[in-house]
Amino acid sequence: MKIATYWHAGSRQVGRLSADGGSVTPMVLSEQDKHGGALSLIERMAAGLPPPTDDGPAVPLASVRLDAPLPRPRRNIFCVGKNYHAHAREFARSGFDSSAGKPGDDIPSDPIIFSKVPESVIAPGAAIRIPVGVSEAVDYEAELTIVIGRGGRGISKAQAMEHVWGYTIVNDVTARDWQQRHQQWLIGKSFDTFCPMGPWLVTADEFDGGDTRIRCWVNDELRQDARTTDLIFDIPTLIAAISAGITLYPGDLIATGTPVGVGIGFKPPKYLKAGDSVRIEVDGIGVLENPVENS
Ligand code: MG
């Protein structure tokens, strides 16, 4: 099942995509619940209840404006740094890696977890805004993102997949100059508009996050092309690490890291600029595309 949050006839709706992806059927949710996008649906299903029933006829997808599936997550988005082998080496070589103290630190021994503030989330098609005069080094990071269903603390690797409700795509947009200068990554990862999310959610029963292809184009140039089988820390390991001391809740998001091919991996670096378009495709989920503008 694919679940979209979208705007139609002036209101935010949550609905189920048709099998062919051509239409979306709204679901019965309160106005307050719709305001939170798919969160209340995830909470309901995580509690073992069926998804809400249909609320009216299907409408063509082309007639709606997609929103981020969780337009304002309940708290920060958990993110994983340096979680693909080839990207970890690329990042170490770039000189921007303030977490690597000495040679050999490029492949981490334990997951590096940071976060992005919820207010950085934007919808598919919304502009990534480069704050002129603030950052000169804005980069893209295509990432498969886990959506937690049933919460918990101390979740074992063996049981971790039972806590995955589904998946979406996040572009972990990053101000590299701020990431480097401030060492702790939150500030350079959390600028306004730096978390494009979507285009919708896919439930775990119809998608294998452990083996899928993730690609990213800037304009027409393919920059990233990898499979999640190259992850250093797989999905169960990430859930076990984060939940060891932090209780996870339904709707929590874990962006699993980005593959090789980010802008700082090129010499000279290929940063985003106004007029660019970043297009991320994850096989089995769909396409998340956002233009880039100055602000
Ligand atoms: Mg990232």
XYZ file of C-alpha atoms and ligand atoms in Angstrom:
296
model
C 0.000 0.000 0.000
C 1.194 3.492 -0.876
C -0.103 6.372 1.262
C 0.115 9.971 0.097
C -0.482 13.262 1.878
C -1.715 15.868 -0.586
C -3.668 19.050 -1.126
C -6.954 18.878 -3.005
C -9.794 21.377 -3.200
C -8.086 23.578 -0.656
C -7.551 21.030 2.099
C -4.875 18.582 3.188
C -5.880 14.961 2.618
C -4.389 11.548 3.259
C -5.160 8.856 0.731
C -4.261 5.543 -0.810
C -2.642 5.403 -4.225
C -4.155 3.157 -6.866
C -2.094 0.183 -8.034
C -1.228 1.964 -11.284
C -0.312 5.159 -9.420
C -2.742 7.179 -11.497
C -5.218 8.126 -8.794
C -5.555 8.574 -5.055
C -8.512 7.771 -2.801
C -8.956 9.949 0.294
C -9.367 8.262 3.691
C -11.638 9.124 6.599
C -9.623 11.153 9.093
C -10.508 14.092 11.323
C -9.428 17.553 10.231
C -6.920 17.570 13.076
C -5.501 14.218 11.993
C -5.223 15.340 8.352
C -3.174 18.278 9.547
C -0.508 15.798 10.687
C -0.479 14.005 7.331
C -0.097 10.236 7.586
C 0.937 10.236 11.263
C -2.440 9.276 12.739
C -2.840 6.520 10.142
C 0.562 5.096 11.120
C -0.329 5.296 14.823
C -3.611 3.537 14.177
C -2.021 0.725 12.170
C 0.844 0.412 14.677
C -1.813 -0.232 17.324
C -3.126 -3.144 15.251
C -6.172 -1.373 13.831
C -7.069 -1.445 10.123
C -6.317 1.629 7.995
C -9.130 4.199 7.775
C -11.919 3.576 5.273
C -12.315 5.459 2.000
C -13.803 8.940 2.095
C -15.210 9.600 -1.334
C -14.161 8.708 -4.867
C -10.642 8.430 -6.239
C -9.245 11.558 -7.875
C -6.537 11.672 -10.557
C -3.080 12.075 -9.057
C -2.466 14.802 -11.633
C -5.236 16.882 -10.027
C -3.650 16.996 -6.556
C -0.552 18.661 -5.133
C 1.587 16.236 -3.145
C 2.675 17.226 0.329
C 5.400 15.602 2.420
C 3.860 12.386 3.825
C 4.683 13.637 7.328
C 4.697 17.415 6.782
C 5.857 18.147 10.324
C 7.251 15.032 12.004
C 6.589 14.837 15.733
C 10.285 15.310 16.450
C 13.671 15.453 14.762
C 14.385 13.072 11.922
C 17.063 10.562 12.910
C 19.803 10.433 10.267
C 22.783 8.177 9.714
C 26.151 9.543 8.601
C 28.630 7.683 6.408
C 26.576 4.523 6.011
C 27.617 3.366 2.527
C 31.120 1.997 2.072
C 31.925 3.950 -1.098
C 30.457 7.215 0.267
C 32.394 6.907 3.546
C 35.629 6.781 1.554
C 34.480 9.669 -0.665
C 33.597 11.811 2.377
C 36.927 11.082 4.080
C 38.803 12.151 0.932
C 36.781 15.379 0.591
C 38.340 17.083 3.610
C 34.866 17.988 4.931
C 34.639 15.129 7.407
C 35.071 16.653 10.853
C 34.213 13.259 12.406
C 37.308 11.564 10.957
C 40.260 12.225 13.216
C 42.871 10.019 11.638
C 43.479 7.801 8.629
C 41.342 4.672 8.798
C 38.420 6.500 10.424
C 36.488 6.561 7.152
C 34.516 3.374 7.890
C 32.825 3.911 11.275
C 32.772 1.129 13.847
C 29.313 2.125 15.110
C 26.488 4.048 13.406
C 26.929 7.838 13.390
C 23.537 9.274 14.328
C 22.559 12.922 13.992
C 19.247 14.637 13.304
C 17.418 17.273 11.288
C 14.792 19.537 12.827
C 11.166 18.810 11.793
C 10.679 22.319 10.412
C 13.198 21.581 7.628
C 10.721 19.241 5.877
C 9.309 20.328 2.512
C 6.985 18.719 -0.027
C 7.827 17.103 -3.357
C 8.180 19.907 -5.893
C 8.823 22.597 -3.273
C 12.010 24.617 -3.623
C 15.235 23.863 -1.773
C 16.274 27.409 -0.873
C 19.946 28.364 -0.762
C 20.428 31.173 1.758
C 22.644 33.556 -0.204
C 25.492 34.869 1.890
C 25.011 32.147 4.519
C 26.200 29.006 2.720
C 28.234 28.645 -0.444
C 28.292 24.848 -0.329
C 24.811 23.312 -0.431
C 24.819 19.618 -1.331
C 22.262 16.854 -1.955
C 22.066 13.392 -0.333
C 19.578 10.819 -1.632
C 18.400 8.546 1.189
C 16.060 5.648 1.774
C 14.127 6.510 4.933
C 12.522 4.137 7.432
C 9.128 4.935 8.965
C 8.691 3.351 12.398
C 5.348 1.719 13.186
C 5.139 0.044 16.559
C 7.440 1.890 18.944
C 9.667 0.562 21.631
C 12.969 0.711 23.450
C 15.687 -1.897 23.454
C 14.490 -3.359 20.151
C 16.663 -6.308 19.142
C 18.041 -6.743 15.633
C 16.025 -9.934 15.340
C 12.756 -8.099 16.027
C 13.613 -4.760 14.404
C 11.738 -5.346 11.145
C 8.506 -5.880 13.093
C 8.778 -2.191 14.048
C 9.116 -0.912 10.469
C 5.810 0.438 9.184
C 7.175 1.481 5.821
C 9.542 3.669 3.853
C 9.859 6.954 2.023
C 12.617 9.069 0.435
C 14.436 12.005 2.016
C 16.938 14.374 0.452
C 19.331 15.106 3.342
C 20.317 18.520 1.980
C 23.475 19.759 3.669
C 25.388 23.031 3.971
C 28.892 21.501 3.797
C 30.646 24.634 5.025
C 28.470 24.665 8.178
C 28.794 20.914 8.643
C 32.567 21.238 8.603
C 32.943 24.439 10.608
C 30.553 23.546 13.416
C 31.648 19.895 13.650
C 28.317 18.741 15.074
C 26.153 18.220 11.986
C 22.684 19.324 13.109
C 23.043 22.976 12.170
C 24.278 22.439 8.614
C 21.654 19.743 8.011
C 18.636 21.609 9.382
C 18.412 24.843 7.404
C 14.877 25.734 6.322
C 13.808 23.597 3.299
C 16.725 21.161 3.739
C 14.563 18.045 4.135
C 12.529 17.301 0.998
C 10.404 14.194 1.738
C 8.187 11.977 -0.368
C 6.641 11.397 -2.803
C 4.610 9.115 -0.485
C 4.958 6.222 1.943
C 5.219 2.561 0.974
C 4.258 -0.073 3.529
C 6.875 -2.617 4.523
C 4.843 -5.573 3.226
C 5.430 -4.548 -0.371
C 8.967 -3.194 -0.309
C 12.398 -4.631 0.567
C 14.459 -1.800 1.999
C 17.458 -4.076 2.374
C 17.891 -4.533 -1.365
C 16.739 -1.732 -3.609
C 18.300 0.708 -6.041
C 18.681 4.380 -5.190
C 19.561 6.990 -7.789
C 19.938 10.761 -7.822
C 20.143 13.130 -10.755
C 21.014 16.806 -10.673
C 19.327 18.136 -13.783
C 20.048 15.397 -16.347
C 23.300 14.165 -14.773
C 23.149 10.890 -12.851
C 25.214 11.503 -9.707
C 24.309 8.653 -7.349
C 23.470 5.069 -8.296
C 23.728 2.381 -5.608
C 21.934 -0.469 -3.923
C 21.091 -0.571 -0.243
C 23.007 -3.854 -0.037
C 26.099 -1.588 0.236
C 24.925 -0.186 3.602
C 27.574 -0.458 6.325
C 24.896 -0.759 9.034
C 21.710 -2.461 7.849
C 18.198 -1.496 8.898
C 17.931 -3.849 11.918
C 21.311 -2.638 13.192
C 20.223 1.012 12.945
C 16.944 0.405 14.776
C 18.707 -1.577 17.508
C 21.341 1.137 17.972
C 18.924 4.084 18.103
C 16.354 2.335 20.284
C 18.901 0.980 22.771
C 18.462 4.038 24.970
C 15.844 6.122 23.139
C 12.215 5.001 22.945
C 11.008 5.031 19.346
C 7.447 6.093 18.513
C 5.103 5.484 15.588
C 5.964 7.875 12.762
C 9.594 8.304 13.749
C 11.843 8.602 10.705
C 15.328 7.213 10.181
C 17.160 8.430 7.058
C 19.597 5.605 6.395
C 22.478 7.541 4.816
C 23.515 8.449 1.306
C 25.549 6.551 -1.289
C 28.651 7.714 -3.158
C 28.252 10.585 -5.640
C 27.437 13.649 -3.528
C 28.623 17.069 -4.712
C 31.716 17.200 -2.491
C 32.911 13.927 -3.986
C 33.791 15.724 -7.239
C 36.888 17.803 -7.878
C 36.045 20.601 -7.904
C 32.880 20.048 -5.826
C 29.539 20.299 -7.637
C 27.340 22.261 -5.249
C 23.690 22.999 -5.884
C 22.802 26.326 -7.475
C 19.632 28.206 -8.285
C 17.937 26.725 -11.314
C 19.044 23.153 -10.586
C 16.597 20.322 -10.058
C 17.362 17.332 -7.804
C 15.572 14.107 -8.731
C 15.811 11.053 -6.478
C 14.366 7.699 -7.439
C 14.175 4.635 -5.207
C 12.962 1.528 -7.011
C 9.714 0.370 -5.458
C 8.895 3.761 -3.925
C 8.928 6.447 -6.622
C 10.464 9.807 -7.472
C 11.152 12.809 -5.234
C 12.046 15.914 -7.247
C 12.729 19.430 -5.983
C 13.936 22.596 -7.697
C 16.657 24.783 -6.201
C 16.243 28.535 -5.674
C 18.105 31.330 -3.950
C 16.539 32.986 -0.932
Mg 22.821 12.060 4.968
